[in-house]
PDB file of C-alpha atoms in Angstrom:
ATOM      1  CA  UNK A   1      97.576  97.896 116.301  1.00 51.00           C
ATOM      2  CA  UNK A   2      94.385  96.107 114.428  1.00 50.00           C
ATOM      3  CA  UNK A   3      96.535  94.317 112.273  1.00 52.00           C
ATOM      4  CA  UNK A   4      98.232  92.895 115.184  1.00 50.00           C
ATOM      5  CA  UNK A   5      94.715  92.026 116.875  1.00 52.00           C
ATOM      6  CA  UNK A   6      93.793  90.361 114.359  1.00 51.00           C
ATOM      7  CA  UNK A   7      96.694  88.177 113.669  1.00 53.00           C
ATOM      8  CA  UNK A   8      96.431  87.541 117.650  1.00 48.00           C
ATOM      9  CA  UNK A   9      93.297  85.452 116.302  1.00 56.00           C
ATOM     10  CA  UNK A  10      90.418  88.016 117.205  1.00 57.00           C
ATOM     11  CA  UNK A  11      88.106  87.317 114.414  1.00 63.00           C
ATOM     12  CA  UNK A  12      85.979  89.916 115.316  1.00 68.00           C
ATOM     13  CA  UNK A  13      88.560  92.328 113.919  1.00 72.00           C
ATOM     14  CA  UNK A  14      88.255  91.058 110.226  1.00 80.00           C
ATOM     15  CA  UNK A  15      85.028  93.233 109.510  1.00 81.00           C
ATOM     16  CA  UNK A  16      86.996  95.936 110.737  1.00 84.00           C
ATOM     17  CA  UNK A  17      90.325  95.580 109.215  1.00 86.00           C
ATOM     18  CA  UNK A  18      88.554  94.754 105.507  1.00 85.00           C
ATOM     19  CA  UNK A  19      86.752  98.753 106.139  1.00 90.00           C
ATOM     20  CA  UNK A  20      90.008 100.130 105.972  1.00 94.00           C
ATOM     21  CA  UNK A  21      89.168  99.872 102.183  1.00 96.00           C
ATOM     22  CA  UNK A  22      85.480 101.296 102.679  1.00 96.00           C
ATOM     23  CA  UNK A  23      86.769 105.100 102.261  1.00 97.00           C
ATOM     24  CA  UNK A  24      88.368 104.022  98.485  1.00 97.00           C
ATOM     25  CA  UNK A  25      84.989 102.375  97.561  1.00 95.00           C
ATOM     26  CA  UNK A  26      82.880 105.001  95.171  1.00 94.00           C
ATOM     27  CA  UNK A  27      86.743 106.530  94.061  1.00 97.00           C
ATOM     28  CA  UNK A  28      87.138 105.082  90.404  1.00 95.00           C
ATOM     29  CA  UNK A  29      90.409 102.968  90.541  1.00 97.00           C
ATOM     30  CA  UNK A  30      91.798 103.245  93.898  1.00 98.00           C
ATOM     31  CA  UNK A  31      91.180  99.852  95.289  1.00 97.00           C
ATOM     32  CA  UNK A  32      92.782  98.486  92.127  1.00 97.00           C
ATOM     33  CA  UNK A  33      95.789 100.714  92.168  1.00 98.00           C
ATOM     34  CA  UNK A  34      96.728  99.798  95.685  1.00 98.00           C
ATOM     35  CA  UNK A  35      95.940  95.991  94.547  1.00 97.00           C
ATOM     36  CA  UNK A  36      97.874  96.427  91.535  1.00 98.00           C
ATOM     37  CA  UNK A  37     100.879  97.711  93.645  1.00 98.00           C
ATOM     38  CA  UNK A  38     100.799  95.668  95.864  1.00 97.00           C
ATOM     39  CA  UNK A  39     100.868  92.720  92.765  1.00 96.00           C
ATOM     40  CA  UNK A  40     103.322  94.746  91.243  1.00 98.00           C
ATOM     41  CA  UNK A  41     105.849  94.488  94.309  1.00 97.00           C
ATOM     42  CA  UNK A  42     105.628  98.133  94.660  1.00 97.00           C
ATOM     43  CA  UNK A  43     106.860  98.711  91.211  1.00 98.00           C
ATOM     44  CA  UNK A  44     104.720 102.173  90.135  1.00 97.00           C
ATOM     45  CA  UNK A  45     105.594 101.371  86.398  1.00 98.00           C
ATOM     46  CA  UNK A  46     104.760  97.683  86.382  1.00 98.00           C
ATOM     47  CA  UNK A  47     101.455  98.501  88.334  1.00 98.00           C
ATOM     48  CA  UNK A  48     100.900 101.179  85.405  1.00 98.00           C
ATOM     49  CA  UNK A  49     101.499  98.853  82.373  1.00 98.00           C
ATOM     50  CA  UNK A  50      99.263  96.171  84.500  1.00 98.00           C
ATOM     51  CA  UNK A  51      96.402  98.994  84.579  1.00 98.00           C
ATOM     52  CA  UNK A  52      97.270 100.750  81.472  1.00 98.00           C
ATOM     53  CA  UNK A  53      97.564 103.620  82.535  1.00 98.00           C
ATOM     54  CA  UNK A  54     100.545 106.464  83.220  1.00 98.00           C
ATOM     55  CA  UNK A  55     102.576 106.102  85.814  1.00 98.00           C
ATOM     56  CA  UNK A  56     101.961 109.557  87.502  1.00 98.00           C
ATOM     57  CA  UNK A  57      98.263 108.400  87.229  1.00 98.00           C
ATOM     58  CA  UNK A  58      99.141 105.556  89.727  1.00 98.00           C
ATOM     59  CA  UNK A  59     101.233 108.224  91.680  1.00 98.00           C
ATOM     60  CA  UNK A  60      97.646 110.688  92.060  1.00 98.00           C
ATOM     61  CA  UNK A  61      95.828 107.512  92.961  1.00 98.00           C
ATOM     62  CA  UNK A  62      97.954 106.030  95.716  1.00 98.00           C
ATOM     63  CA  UNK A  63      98.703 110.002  96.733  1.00 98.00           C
ATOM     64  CA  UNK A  64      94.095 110.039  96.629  1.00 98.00           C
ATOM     65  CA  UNK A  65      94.052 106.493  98.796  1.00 98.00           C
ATOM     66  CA  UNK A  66      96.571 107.617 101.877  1.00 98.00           C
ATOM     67  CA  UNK A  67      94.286 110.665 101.717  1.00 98.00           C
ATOM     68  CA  UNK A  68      91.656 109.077 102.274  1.00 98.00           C
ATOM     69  CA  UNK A  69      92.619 106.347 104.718  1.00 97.00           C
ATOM     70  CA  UNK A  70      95.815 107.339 106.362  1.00 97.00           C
ATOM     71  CA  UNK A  71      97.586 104.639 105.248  1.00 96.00           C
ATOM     72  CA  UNK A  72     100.633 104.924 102.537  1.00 97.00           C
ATOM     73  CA  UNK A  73     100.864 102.298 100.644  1.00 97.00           C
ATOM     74  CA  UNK A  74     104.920 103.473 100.078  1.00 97.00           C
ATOM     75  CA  UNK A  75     105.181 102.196 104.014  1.00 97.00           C
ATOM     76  CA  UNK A  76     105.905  98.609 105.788  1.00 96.00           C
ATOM     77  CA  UNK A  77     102.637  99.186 107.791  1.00 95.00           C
ATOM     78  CA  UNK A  78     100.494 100.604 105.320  1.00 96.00           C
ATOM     79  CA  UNK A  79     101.819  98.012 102.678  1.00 96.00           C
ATOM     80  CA  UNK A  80     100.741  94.976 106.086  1.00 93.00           C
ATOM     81  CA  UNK A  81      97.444  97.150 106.421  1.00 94.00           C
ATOM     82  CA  UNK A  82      96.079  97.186 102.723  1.00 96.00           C
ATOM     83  CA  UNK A  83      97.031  93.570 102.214  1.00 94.00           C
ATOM     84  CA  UNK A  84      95.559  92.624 104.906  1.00 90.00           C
ATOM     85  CA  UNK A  85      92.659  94.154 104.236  1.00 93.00           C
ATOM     86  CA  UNK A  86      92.649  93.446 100.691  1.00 93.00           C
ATOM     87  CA  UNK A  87      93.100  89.720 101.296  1.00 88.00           C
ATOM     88  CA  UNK A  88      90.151  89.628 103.457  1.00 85.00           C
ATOM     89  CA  UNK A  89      88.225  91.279 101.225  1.00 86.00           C
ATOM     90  CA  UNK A  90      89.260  89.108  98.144  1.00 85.00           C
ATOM     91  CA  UNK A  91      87.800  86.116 100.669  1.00 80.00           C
ATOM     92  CA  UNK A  92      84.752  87.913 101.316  1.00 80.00           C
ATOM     93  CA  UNK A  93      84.225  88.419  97.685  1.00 80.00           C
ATOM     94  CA  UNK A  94      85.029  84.527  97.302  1.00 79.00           C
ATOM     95  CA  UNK A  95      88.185  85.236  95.181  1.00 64.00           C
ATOM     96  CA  UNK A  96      91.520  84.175  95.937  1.00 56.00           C
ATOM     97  CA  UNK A  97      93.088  85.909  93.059  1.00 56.00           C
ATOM     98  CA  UNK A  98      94.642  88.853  92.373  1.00 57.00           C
ATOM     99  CA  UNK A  99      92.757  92.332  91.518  1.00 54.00           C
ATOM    100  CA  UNK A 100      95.005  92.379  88.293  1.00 46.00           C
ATOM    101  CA  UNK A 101      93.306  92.565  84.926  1.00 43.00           C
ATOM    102  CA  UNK A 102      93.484  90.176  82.802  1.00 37.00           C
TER     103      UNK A 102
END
């Protein structure tokens, strides 16, 4: 439902819909795995070469961030939901790039 507020133009759902992050913050890597998916088309071995990392290891950190927020990032709506919220974070932040590294 708050990702369908929003897009019915209430701005004053952006703070809210960008939180939806706020439980990953202070968890080492989870806002960039669920970017990195996301990047990565849902791909869980292109989002571990991208991050350099093991593929199970993105496995146990988008497993940790649906914990954590509800949300699978395996799902249509949780995939809408985190980039979404990633987006409006990345304007926040003043980026309009990807989380990827390099």
């Amino acid at each position: 439902m708050l990702l369908d507020y929003h897009l019915a133009g209430s701005k004053d759902s952006s703070a809210e819909l960008a939180a939806l992050l706020d439980p990953l913050d202070g968890h080492v890597g989870l806002v960039e795995a669920v970017a990195a998916f996301l990047d990565c088309d849902l791909d869980r071995r292109r989002t571990a070469q991208a991050l350099r990392v093991h593929p199970n290891t993105v496995d146990n950190r988008l497993a940790r961030a649906a914990q954590l927020t509800g949300l699978d990032p395996h799902t249509t709506h949780g995939v809408q939901l985190f980039g979404a919220a990633l987006t409006l974070r990345r304007l926040a932040e003043g980026s309009t790039t990807g989380f990827l590294p390099g």
